[in-house]
Amino acid sequence: MSESKLPWYKDGLKFKCTQCGKCCTGSSGFVWVSESEVAGMAAALKMDVSLFKRKFIRTRNQKLALVEKKNGDNFDCVFLKDNKCQVYMARPVQCRTYPWWPENLTSEESWMMAAMECEGISDEGTLVPLEEIQERLKADS
C-alpha cells in the first residue's frame, strides 16, 4: 500500500479492553448474529439451539439479532451481567471486533467519539498496529 493510500491511523491506535461492559449497553440497536454464532453461544450455555433462539434471538429484515433488556434509559445486551459477557468465549464477530468498526475508523474525530464511550481507547492502551486493525476490519465484513 502506497504512503498516500494509508489510512489516518497508519501508525496504529492505542486500545486495551478494560472489560467495563460499556460497549454492551446504551441506546437500542442490533447485534447481528449468524446461525453458527447462535450455535456457538447455545453450546457455551449448554442449551439447545431452538430454545436459545426462542429466548435470546429476534428477527429483523430476515436477519438474526440478539435481544436486549431495558435497563433504565439504556438497553443492555441480554448476556451482560455484572458488566461481564456471559458468552464471552463464543461472542459474535460484531462484539469481538469492537472498537475496530468502520464507523469508528473513518476519521480521527470518529475514533475520539468512540473513546467517549469506550475507556479502553486511551493513551494507556496497547499500541495496535495497522495490520492488526485491518485484520479486525476484514473479520467484521
XYZ file of C-alpha atoms in Angstrom:
141
model
C 0.000 0.000 0.000
C 1.493 3.349 -1.001
C 2.048 6.014 1.631
C -0.678 8.201 0.103
C -3.285 5.414 0.385
C -2.596 4.610 4.015
C -5.412 5.419 6.464
C -5.142 8.187 9.040
C -4.317 5.523 11.674
C -1.338 4.165 9.686
C 0.870 4.309 12.806
C -1.629 2.209 14.779
C -4.033 3.102 17.562
C -3.962 2.555 21.301
C -6.569 0.273 22.801
C -6.858 -2.199 25.655
C -10.193 -3.674 26.661
C -10.928 -2.945 30.318
C -13.985 -5.230 30.328
C -16.101 -2.346 31.593
C -19.147 -3.557 29.639
C -19.962 -0.103 28.235
C -19.903 -1.421 24.654
C -22.710 -3.812 25.651
C -25.137 -1.113 26.767
C -26.527 2.179 25.555
C -29.145 3.120 23.020
C -31.145 0.391 21.362
C -29.517 -1.293 18.396
C -28.716 -4.628 16.863
C -26.069 -7.253 17.494
C -26.350 -9.272 14.316
C -25.550 -12.968 14.569
C -25.111 -15.847 12.164
C -26.516 -19.338 12.567
C -23.043 -20.622 13.501
C -22.667 -17.910 16.151
C -26.087 -18.842 17.547
C -24.967 -22.476 17.749
C -21.716 -21.462 19.466
C -23.466 -19.319 22.065
C -26.066 -22.032 22.695
C -23.263 -24.560 23.212
C -21.472 -22.173 25.583
C -24.649 -22.038 27.666
C -25.208 -25.798 27.304
C -28.561 -25.067 25.719
C -30.493 -26.481 22.782
C -30.298 -24.146 19.751
C -34.085 -23.927 19.335
C -34.552 -22.947 22.988
C -31.671 -20.470 22.711
C -33.351 -18.854 19.701
C -36.712 -18.583 21.475
C -35.103 -16.914 24.499
C -32.350 -14.761 23.041
C -32.869 -14.116 19.319
C -35.089 -11.702 17.432
C -35.501 -11.402 13.682
C -35.300 -8.133 11.787
C -35.441 -7.973 7.979
C -34.867 -11.741 7.885
C -31.628 -11.380 9.863
C -30.916 -12.701 13.360
C -30.047 -10.390 16.246
C -29.644 -10.740 19.990
C -32.488 -9.456 22.133
C -31.887 -6.581 24.520
C -33.065 -5.914 28.035
C -34.184 -2.491 29.229
C -32.008 -1.014 31.977
C -33.280 2.425 32.954
C -32.613 4.689 29.978
C -30.274 2.126 28.395
C -30.646 -1.147 26.604
C -28.225 -3.885 27.647
C -27.183 -6.941 25.728
C -29.128 -9.889 27.080
C -25.808 -11.529 28.029
C -24.422 -8.601 30.027
C -24.378 -9.447 33.729
C -22.320 -7.541 36.308
C -20.569 -5.783 33.381
C -19.358 -9.145 32.034
C -20.379 -11.086 28.954
C -21.906 -14.438 29.847
C -20.928 -15.886 26.440
C -17.564 -14.116 26.111
C -15.654 -17.022 24.540
C -18.458 -17.521 21.990
C -19.436 -13.873 21.482
C -20.394 -12.783 17.955
C -17.906 -11.306 15.484
C -19.596 -7.918 15.844
C -18.655 -7.939 19.529
C -15.171 -9.406 19.040
C -14.197 -6.740 16.529
C -15.220 -3.720 18.617
C -13.892 -0.962 18.542
C -12.456 -1.763 15.097
C -15.682 -0.969 13.265
C -15.539 1.049 10.032
C -17.675 3.832 11.508
C -15.169 4.280 14.357
C -12.228 4.473 11.960
C -13.497 6.882 9.303
C -11.609 9.778 10.898
C -9.649 10.748 13.957
C -12.778 12.558 15.126
C -14.892 9.378 14.849
C -12.243 7.495 16.865
C -12.345 10.196 19.553
C -16.153 9.968 19.623
C -15.835 6.221 20.221
C -13.336 6.987 23.006
C -16.041 8.983 24.805
C -17.961 5.723 25.229
C -15.041 3.285 25.496
C -12.473 3.751 28.254
C -10.182 1.232 26.533
C -9.452 3.772 23.807
C -6.828 5.816 25.600
C -3.167 6.729 25.736
C -2.739 3.982 28.359
C -3.814 1.346 25.852
C -1.575 -1.016 23.948
C -0.498 0.163 20.509
C -2.374 -1.945 17.976
C -0.535 -1.915 14.622
C -2.209 -1.077 11.313
C -2.014 -4.688 10.104
C -3.973 -5.988 13.109
C -6.597 -3.259 12.766
C -7.041 -4.191 9.099
C -7.462 -7.871 10.026
C -10.174 -6.959 12.529
C -11.927 -4.845 9.911
C -11.901 -7.790 7.485
C -13.357 -10.108 10.134
C -16.343 -7.820 10.587
C -17.190 -7.509 6.901
